[in-house]
Structure formats: structure tokens, C-alpha cells
Amino acid sequence: MKIIISLLLFLTLFLASCSDSIPTATEVDVVADVGGCPDGVTTSEAGKIYITDICDGSVKRINDDGTATVIVAPGLIEAPDGVTAVTTDEGKEILYVTETGTDPITGEIISSDGSVKKIDVDTGVVTEFVDNSVISNPTGIADDSSGNLYIADQSGSVYKVPVDGSGNAKAPVDLTADLPSDVTIEAPHGITLVEDEDSNVTLYVTDQGTANNSIIKIEVDTTASPVVTEIVAPAPASSEEGKFNKPHGISKDNNGAIFVADENNNRVAVITPNGNVITFAGSSDGTAGDTSGDPKKAKLNSPRGIAVDSEGSVLVCDYANGKVKKVKQ
């Protein structure tokens, strides 16, 4: 009897630990109705939310009351996509934004004029931080604690842009130049990272190529060559629960959960620790819509940018609805 009780207790604890490792959405709320084409989203160290509008070229801050303050007016950046916020030692907020060469409506590459812009939030001044001599179609962007940038180039590569002690960008380094034979990368788009105490960085990248729809993991060791693997294998686009259809933005919370804006499936998906893909919020059958509340009934329409805030809530640019929404967990 004692053995049976012990086994039951072990099983109960085991199942509880497994369930705890998979996040559960509790509510979907509208943070802001911004109109236009909200594409990229990030949060700053101070908890401020910034978004890009890939259609009109603006960059905005979302205020607590749901209004939006224009940081960069339309016309200064052509097709801004990914965005990441950096706070300097002096407390100044800087945004880095990718100027993609992708058509905002069709998703097709229309030019090779992509670059990375640096934005002073206080003044709105835009300067070119990384030119287009190496990176041609930048989309997703992330930064590490040393200020280095990591960029997904939808033309087929993922780059590290080292930043020196003076804050200047060095030549981009292709982290995917030497892929293992069992890994393919077609159209990397979203990117997020985690960093260990030794400053080793692990990147997670969405590949929305039509033959891939996969998630790539890149381990960037400070003393060795990058190690590239796939945590979600390539698969034809599908609305099946476990498959992606044009995975766009990607973000990771402090508990290790990986969230993906599954654009053509109109949902936010989460990747479990064992590599399964399940719906976190939005339709489980790919149906588009615009409703909030119960995550199982909420509808999204072409979600793109995604970020996890300090409270663990998932912010998502509901692109075709012109809104920024929050999925609480």
C-alpha cells in the first residue's frame, strides 16, 4: 500500500510539474486601437510599449490610456518592421528599428534597401546605424546585455552586429553561414534571445519560408562557432494544431516559454518544452476575427509582432485589425 501511495504521489507531482511548464492564457484585452499596420512591438526597461507601422513608416509609443504618441513621423523610415528598445547607462531610451525591403501587404521582397535605424526617443532623431552593404532585408531584431544586435534577414541569414565600446556598429557576422546538413533556413523573420551568466546567447528565430514554417535555435557561444538546430521541424503550411503557417514574431518569457505569432493561422502559439506547438490564444482552426476576452474564443487577424512584458503578458500586433492586444497569463 505504501508503494502504491508513493507512486500516486509521484505521479501527481510529475503531472503538476508538467502542467506548470506550459503557460495558460487567461484573458485577451485590447491595449490600443492604433489603426494602420502595426507590425513590430517591444517593451523598454521602464515598461513602455513601442510599435512600428510598416505601412506609413511611423514609430509610436503606446500610452497607459490606450492612446499613441508618435515618436517618428511617417516618411522618415520606409517600411519599419522589427524594433527593440535599449536603455543607456544614463537612462536614455534608444530604439533600433529594421527598415525592411519587404512589401507590407504581400510579404514579398521588393528591394534590397534595408538597413537598421537608431532612434533617440526623446528627440525623435533617426540615424542610420547599420547600412545595407551586407544585410539586405532585415526584419526581426534583438539585443543582448552588451549592446550587440542580432538581426534576421529574410533573404536567408541571421546576423550578429557587434557594437564597440563607443556604441558604434561593426561589420555584421553571418551566424548561419555554415549550416549543418540537416538544417535549412529559407526566410528567417522574427528573433528573440536569452543570455546566460557567461554572456553566451541563444537565439530563437522564425523561418516563414513556404517549405519551412519552422523555428530555428542558434547557440552563440563567446568562444566557439554558432550551433544551429531546429526545435520545430520544417513542415508545409497548415492550420493543424501542431503546425505553423507563416510564423512571424517570436518572444520568450522568464519561465522559458516560447511564444510565436502564427500569422496565417491567426493565433498566438506556444512551444512546449518537448517541442510541441499548441494554441495559446486565437483560433485553433485558423479563423480570422477581432474579439477579446476568453482566450479560447478570442479572434486575431494576421498577428505579427510579439513581445512579453515584465508581468509575463504577451503583447501582439493584431496587424489586420490595426490593434495592439495583450494576452494575460
Short mmCIF file of C-alpha atoms in Angstrom, two decimals:
data_model
loop_
_atom_site.label_atom_id
_atom_site.label_comp_id
_atom_site.label_asym_id
_atom_site.label_seq_id
_atom_site.Cartn_x
_atom_site.Cartn_y
_atom_site.Cartn_z
CA MET A 1 0.00 0.00 0.00
CA LYS A 2 2.82 2.42 0.87
CA ILE A 3 4.39 1.75 -2.52
CA ILE A 4 1.11 2.47 -4.32
CA ILE A 5 0.60 5.71 -2.36
CA SER A 6 4.17 6.76 -3.13
CA LEU A 7 3.69 6.07 -6.82
CA LEU A 8 0.43 8.03 -6.87
CA LEU A 9 2.09 10.95 -5.09
CA PHE A 10 4.98 10.89 -7.55
CA LEU A 11 2.60 10.78 -10.49
CA THR A 12 0.58 13.70 -9.10
CA LEU A 13 3.69 15.80 -8.60
CA PHE A 14 5.03 14.84 -12.01
CA LEU A 15 1.82 15.82 -13.79
CA ALA A 16 1.62 19.06 -11.84
CA SER A 17 5.16 19.97 -12.83
CA CYS A 18 4.40 19.20 -16.46
CA SER A 19 1.28 21.33 -16.47
CA ASP A 20 3.14 24.18 -14.79
CA SER A 21 5.69 24.19 -17.61
CA ILE A 22 3.03 25.01 -20.21
CA PRO A 23 1.65 28.56 -19.86
CA THR A 24 -2.08 29.15 -19.92
CA ALA A 25 -3.74 32.30 -21.24
CA THR A 26 -6.40 33.81 -19.00
CA GLU A 27 -7.69 36.83 -20.95
CA VAL A 28 -7.21 38.80 -24.16
CA ASP A 29 -7.52 42.60 -23.92
CA VAL A 30 -7.12 45.45 -26.40
CA VAL A 31 -4.24 47.67 -25.32
CA ALA A 32 -4.65 50.22 -28.11
CA ASP A 33 -6.61 50.69 -31.32
CA VAL A 34 -3.88 52.32 -33.39
CA GLY A 35 -5.20 51.74 -36.90
CA GLY A 36 -2.78 51.44 -39.78
CA CYS A 37 -0.45 48.44 -39.93
CA PRO A 38 1.10 47.68 -36.50
CA ASP A 39 3.92 45.26 -37.23
CA GLY A 40 6.70 45.24 -34.63
CA VAL A 41 6.41 45.65 -30.86
CA THR A 42 8.82 45.86 -27.96
CA THR A 43 8.88 46.95 -24.34
CA SER A 44 11.56 49.08 -22.71
CA GLU A 45 13.26 48.59 -19.36
CA ALA A 46 10.80 51.12 -17.91
CA GLY A 47 7.83 49.14 -19.25
CA LYS A 48 6.96 51.43 -22.15
CA ILE A 49 5.49 49.85 -25.28
CA TYR A 50 6.74 50.83 -28.73
CA ILE A 51 5.38 49.72 -32.09
CA THR A 52 6.23 50.17 -35.75
CA ASP A 53 3.72 50.82 -38.53
CA ILE A 54 5.12 49.14 -41.62
CA CYS A 55 2.67 50.88 -43.99
CA ASP A 56 3.05 54.58 -43.16
CA GLY A 57 6.59 54.35 -41.73
CA SER A 58 5.82 55.69 -38.26
CA VAL A 59 7.07 54.55 -34.87
CA LYS A 60 4.81 55.07 -31.86
CA ARG A 61 4.71 54.72 -28.08
CA ILE A 62 1.55 53.23 -26.61
CA ASN A 63 0.39 55.14 -23.55
CA ASP A 64 -1.33 53.70 -20.47
CA ASP A 65 -4.67 55.18 -21.57
CA GLY A 66 -4.55 53.39 -24.93
CA THR A 67 -3.55 56.44 -26.96
CA ALA A 68 -0.45 56.52 -29.12
CA THR A 69 2.33 59.11 -29.21
CA VAL A 70 4.23 59.42 -32.49
CA ILE A 71 7.99 59.10 -31.94
CA VAL A 72 8.95 59.02 -35.61
CA ALA A 73 6.57 60.61 -38.11
CA PRO A 74 5.68 58.90 -41.39
CA GLY A 75 8.21 59.33 -44.18
CA LEU A 76 11.48 59.11 -42.26
CA ILE A 77 11.67 55.31 -42.34
CA GLU A 78 10.47 53.18 -45.21
CA ALA A 79 8.64 50.04 -44.03
CA PRO A 80 9.84 49.79 -40.40
CA ASP A 81 9.47 46.22 -39.17
CA GLY A 82 11.29 44.84 -36.13
CA VAL A 83 12.04 47.01 -33.12
CA THR A 84 13.99 46.64 -29.88
CA ALA A 85 14.44 49.12 -27.04
CA VAL A 86 17.71 49.80 -25.24
CA THR A 87 18.17 51.90 -22.11
CA THR A 88 21.59 53.53 -21.80
CA ASP A 89 23.56 53.83 -18.56
CA GLU A 90 22.27 57.39 -18.34
CA GLY A 91 18.66 56.21 -18.51
CA LYS A 92 18.11 57.33 -22.09
CA GLU A 93 15.84 55.17 -24.27
CA ILE A 94 17.05 54.23 -27.73
CA LEU A 95 15.15 52.23 -30.33
CA TYR A 96 16.71 50.14 -33.06
CA VAL A 97 14.36 49.53 -35.98
CA THR A 98 14.82 47.42 -39.09
CA GLU A 99 13.97 49.14 -42.36
CA THR A 100 12.91 46.11 -44.31
CA GLY A 101 12.78 45.65 -48.06
CA THR A 102 9.56 43.68 -47.79
CA ASP A 103 6.19 44.71 -49.19
CA PRO A 104 3.91 45.20 -46.14
CA ILE A 105 0.88 43.71 -47.88
CA THR A 106 2.21 40.77 -49.87
CA GLY A 107 5.28 39.98 -47.81
CA GLU A 108 7.35 39.79 -50.98
CA ILE A 109 10.89 41.20 -51.08
CA ILE A 110 10.65 44.36 -53.18
CA SER A 111 14.09 45.91 -52.69
CA SER A 112 17.49 45.45 -51.12
CA ASP A 113 17.50 48.85 -49.44
CA GLY A 114 17.06 47.52 -45.93
CA SER A 115 19.07 48.98 -43.08
CA VAL A 116 18.87 49.38 -39.30
CA LYS A 117 17.88 52.76 -37.91
CA LYS A 118 18.74 54.18 -34.48
CA ILE A 119 16.10 56.40 -32.88
CA ASP A 120 16.57 58.79 -29.99
CA VAL A 121 13.19 58.51 -28.24
CA ASP A 122 13.46 61.93 -26.58
CA THR A 123 14.12 63.85 -29.78
CA GLY A 124 12.78 61.53 -32.46
CA VAL A 125 16.05 61.91 -34.39
CA VAL A 126 16.65 59.00 -36.78
CA THR A 127 20.14 57.96 -37.87
CA GLU A 128 21.40 55.00 -39.87
CA PHE A 129 23.11 52.52 -37.57
CA VAL A 130 23.72 49.58 -39.94
CA ASP A 131 23.78 50.13 -43.70
CA ASN A 132 22.66 47.70 -46.38
CA SER A 133 26.10 46.66 -47.61
CA VAL A 134 25.74 43.19 -46.05
CA ILE A 135 22.20 42.85 -44.68
CA SER A 136 19.62 43.36 -47.40
CA ASN A 137 16.19 42.59 -45.94
CA PRO A 138 16.25 42.92 -42.13
CA THR A 139 13.10 42.02 -40.23
CA GLY A 140 13.40 40.79 -36.64
CA ILE A 141 15.88 42.39 -34.25
CA ALA A 142 17.05 41.73 -30.67
CA ASP A 143 19.85 42.99 -28.43
CA ASP A 144 22.00 41.45 -25.70
CA SER A 145 23.29 42.95 -22.46
CA SER A 146 26.49 44.15 -24.15
CA GLY A 147 24.53 46.14 -26.73
CA ASN A 148 25.20 43.80 -29.64
CA LEU A 149 22.36 43.40 -32.13
CA TYR A 150 21.02 40.22 -33.71
CA ILE A 151 19.10 40.52 -36.95
CA ALA A 152 17.00 38.15 -39.02
CA ASP A 153 17.49 38.86 -42.72
CA GLN A 154 14.58 37.48 -44.68
CA SER A 155 16.91 36.98 -47.62
CA GLY A 156 18.11 33.88 -45.81
CA SER A 157 20.57 34.62 -42.98
CA VAL A 158 20.79 35.57 -39.31
CA TYR A 159 23.44 38.10 -38.32
CA LYS A 160 25.18 39.39 -35.23
CA VAL A 161 26.13 43.07 -35.37
CA PRO A 162 28.84 43.64 -32.75
CA VAL A 163 28.76 47.04 -31.10
CA ASP A 164 32.01 48.52 -29.75
CA GLY A 165 32.58 50.39 -26.51
CA SER A 166 31.77 53.69 -28.18
CA GLY A 167 28.40 52.43 -29.34
CA ASN A 168 29.36 52.04 -32.99
CA ALA A 169 28.30 49.11 -35.13
CA LYS A 170 30.96 46.81 -36.53
CA ALA A 171 30.65 44.60 -39.61
CA PRO A 172 27.77 42.08 -39.42
CA VAL A 173 28.72 38.45 -38.82
CA ASP A 174 26.64 35.75 -40.52
CA LEU A 175 25.73 33.21 -37.82
CA THR A 176 24.17 30.88 -40.38
CA ALA A 177 26.97 30.78 -42.94
CA ASP A 178 27.87 27.17 -42.11
CA LEU A 179 24.68 25.22 -41.52
CA PRO A 180 24.65 21.54 -40.56
CA SER A 181 23.40 19.23 -43.29
CA ASP A 182 20.09 18.58 -41.51
CA VAL A 183 19.12 22.27 -41.13
CA THR A 184 17.73 24.59 -43.78
CA ILE A 185 16.92 28.29 -43.44
CA GLU A 186 14.81 29.94 -46.10
CA ALA A 187 13.20 33.16 -44.84
CA PRO A 188 14.07 33.98 -41.20
CA HIS A 189 11.83 36.69 -39.83
CA GLY A 190 11.26 37.06 -36.07
CA ILE A 191 14.03 36.76 -33.48
CA THR A 192 14.35 36.67 -29.70
CA LEU A 193 17.14 35.68 -27.33
CA VAL A 194 18.13 34.52 -23.88
CA GLU A 195 21.52 35.12 -22.32
CA ASP A 196 23.37 33.19 -19.64
CA GLU A 197 25.69 34.49 -16.92
CA ASP A 198 28.71 33.97 -19.18
CA SER A 199 27.21 36.19 -21.90
CA ASN A 200 26.51 33.24 -24.16
CA VAL A 201 23.41 33.97 -26.24
CA THR A 202 20.76 31.57 -27.52
CA LEU A 203 18.62 32.87 -30.36
CA TYR A 204 15.19 31.62 -31.42
CA VAL A 205 14.20 32.53 -34.96
CA THR A 206 11.04 32.02 -37.00
CA ASP A 207 11.52 30.78 -40.56
CA GLN A 208 8.41 31.62 -42.58
CA GLY A 209 9.63 30.18 -45.84
CA THR A 210 6.80 28.28 -47.55
CA ALA A 211 8.68 24.99 -47.35
CA ASN A 212 9.86 25.53 -43.79
CA ASN A 213 7.47 27.22 -41.33
CA SER A 214 9.98 26.17 -38.70
CA ILE A 215 11.69 27.53 -35.58
CA ILE A 216 15.47 27.73 -35.51
CA LYS A 217 17.70 27.74 -32.44
CA ILE A 218 21.16 29.31 -32.66
CA GLU A 219 23.58 28.98 -29.76
CA VAL A 220 26.12 31.80 -29.93
CA ASP A 221 28.98 30.83 -27.64
CA THR A 222 31.56 33.52 -26.95
CA THR A 223 34.41 31.09 -27.62
CA ALA A 224 33.09 28.76 -30.32
CA SER A 225 31.26 28.68 -33.65
CA PRO A 226 27.46 29.07 -33.60
CA VAL A 227 25.45 25.87 -33.21
CA VAL A 228 22.28 25.84 -35.32
CA THR A 229 19.44 23.38 -34.73
CA GLU A 230 15.69 23.20 -35.35
CA ILE A 231 13.33 23.00 -32.37
CA VAL A 232 10.27 22.85 -34.63
CA ALA A 233 10.99 20.98 -37.83
CA PRO A 234 10.08 22.28 -41.30
CA ALA A 235 6.56 21.44 -42.45
CA PRO A 236 4.22 22.61 -45.20
CA ALA A 237 1.97 25.47 -44.12
CA SER A 238 -1.07 24.13 -42.29
CA SER A 239 -3.85 25.08 -39.89
CA GLU A 240 -3.32 21.87 -37.94
CA GLU A 241 -2.75 22.47 -34.23
CA GLY A 242 0.90 21.43 -34.26
CA LYS A 243 1.99 23.26 -37.41
CA PHE A 244 2.78 26.84 -38.31
CA ASN A 245 1.61 28.87 -41.29
CA LYS A 246 3.96 31.84 -41.75
CA PRO A 247 5.35 32.22 -38.21
CA HIS A 248 6.15 35.91 -37.76
CA GLY A 249 7.21 37.38 -34.40
CA ILE A 250 8.68 35.34 -31.55
CA SER A 251 9.32 36.08 -27.87
CA LYS A 252 10.31 34.24 -24.71
CA ASP A 253 9.22 34.74 -21.10
CA ASN A 254 11.25 34.37 -17.92
CA ASN A 255 9.98 30.82 -17.42
CA GLY A 256 11.36 29.60 -20.72
CA ALA A 257 8.10 29.55 -22.68
CA ILE A 258 8.43 30.48 -26.36
CA PHE A 259 5.54 32.39 -27.96
CA VAL A 260 5.04 32.73 -31.71
CA ALA A 261 2.72 34.96 -33.72
CA ASP A 262 1.43 32.41 -36.23
CA GLU A 263 0.32 34.96 -38.82
CA ASN A 264 -1.68 32.94 -41.34
CA ASN A 265 -3.24 30.78 -38.61
CA ASN A 266 -4.45 33.92 -36.81
CA ARG A 267 -3.22 32.82 -33.42
CA VAL A 268 -0.51 33.11 -30.83
CA ALA A 269 1.07 29.70 -30.34
CA VAL A 270 3.35 28.45 -27.60
CA ILE A 271 6.11 25.89 -27.99
CA THR A 272 6.19 23.45 -25.10
CA PRO A 273 9.47 22.23 -23.57
CA ASN A 274 9.24 18.99 -25.56
CA GLY A 275 8.77 20.85 -28.85
CA ASN A 276 5.01 20.56 -29.33
CA VAL A 277 3.10 23.52 -30.76
CA ILE A 278 -0.22 24.42 -29.15
CA THR A 279 -2.58 27.40 -29.45
CA PHE A 280 -2.15 29.96 -26.68
CA ALA A 281 -4.73 32.49 -27.88
CA GLY A 282 -6.80 32.95 -31.00
CA SER A 283 -8.47 30.43 -33.24
CA SER A 284 -7.31 26.83 -33.22
CA ASP A 285 -8.62 26.36 -36.77
CA GLY A 286 -7.08 29.43 -38.40
CA THR A 287 -10.25 31.55 -38.46
CA ALA A 288 -9.64 35.32 -38.51
CA GLY A 289 -11.66 37.78 -36.45
CA ASP A 290 -11.50 40.57 -33.89
CA THR A 291 -12.75 39.63 -30.44
CA SER A 292 -11.25 39.74 -26.97
CA GLY A 293 -11.98 38.15 -23.60
CA ASP A 294 -11.80 34.38 -23.32
CA PRO A 295 -8.54 33.27 -25.00
CA LYS A 296 -10.23 30.16 -26.40
CA LYS A 297 -12.87 32.30 -28.11
CA ALA A 298 -10.79 35.39 -28.92
CA LYS A 299 -10.02 36.11 -32.55
CA LEU A 300 -6.98 37.69 -34.18
CA ASN A 301 -6.35 38.71 -37.77
CA SER A 302 -2.79 38.26 -39.08
CA PRO A 303 -0.84 38.70 -35.82
CA ARG A 304 2.72 39.81 -36.48
CA GLY A 305 4.94 41.43 -33.85
CA ILE A 306 5.04 39.89 -30.38
CA ALA A 307 6.74 40.70 -27.09
CA VAL A 308 6.47 39.57 -23.47
CA ASP A 309 6.21 42.36 -20.89
CA SER A 310 7.60 42.43 -17.34
CA GLU A 311 4.41 40.86 -15.96
CA GLY A 312 4.59 37.90 -18.32
CA SER A 313 1.72 39.07 -20.52
CA VAL A 314 2.13 38.61 -24.26
CA LEU A 315 1.74 41.74 -26.38
CA VAL A 316 0.81 41.11 -30.01
CA CYS A 317 0.36 43.38 -33.01
CA ASP A 318 -3.01 42.33 -34.42
CA TYR A 319 -1.95 43.60 -37.83
CA ALA A 320 -5.09 43.36 -39.96
CA ASN A 321 -7.26 44.70 -37.12
CA GLY A 322 -4.99 47.70 -36.52
CA LYS A 323 -4.73 46.94 -32.81
CA VAL A 324 -2.26 46.01 -30.12
CA LYS A 325 -3.60 43.29 -27.85
CA LYS A 326 -2.43 41.75 -24.59
CA VAL A 327 -2.75 38.07 -23.75
CA LYS A 328 -2.54 37.67 -19.98
CA GLN A 329 -1.30 34.50 -18.32
#
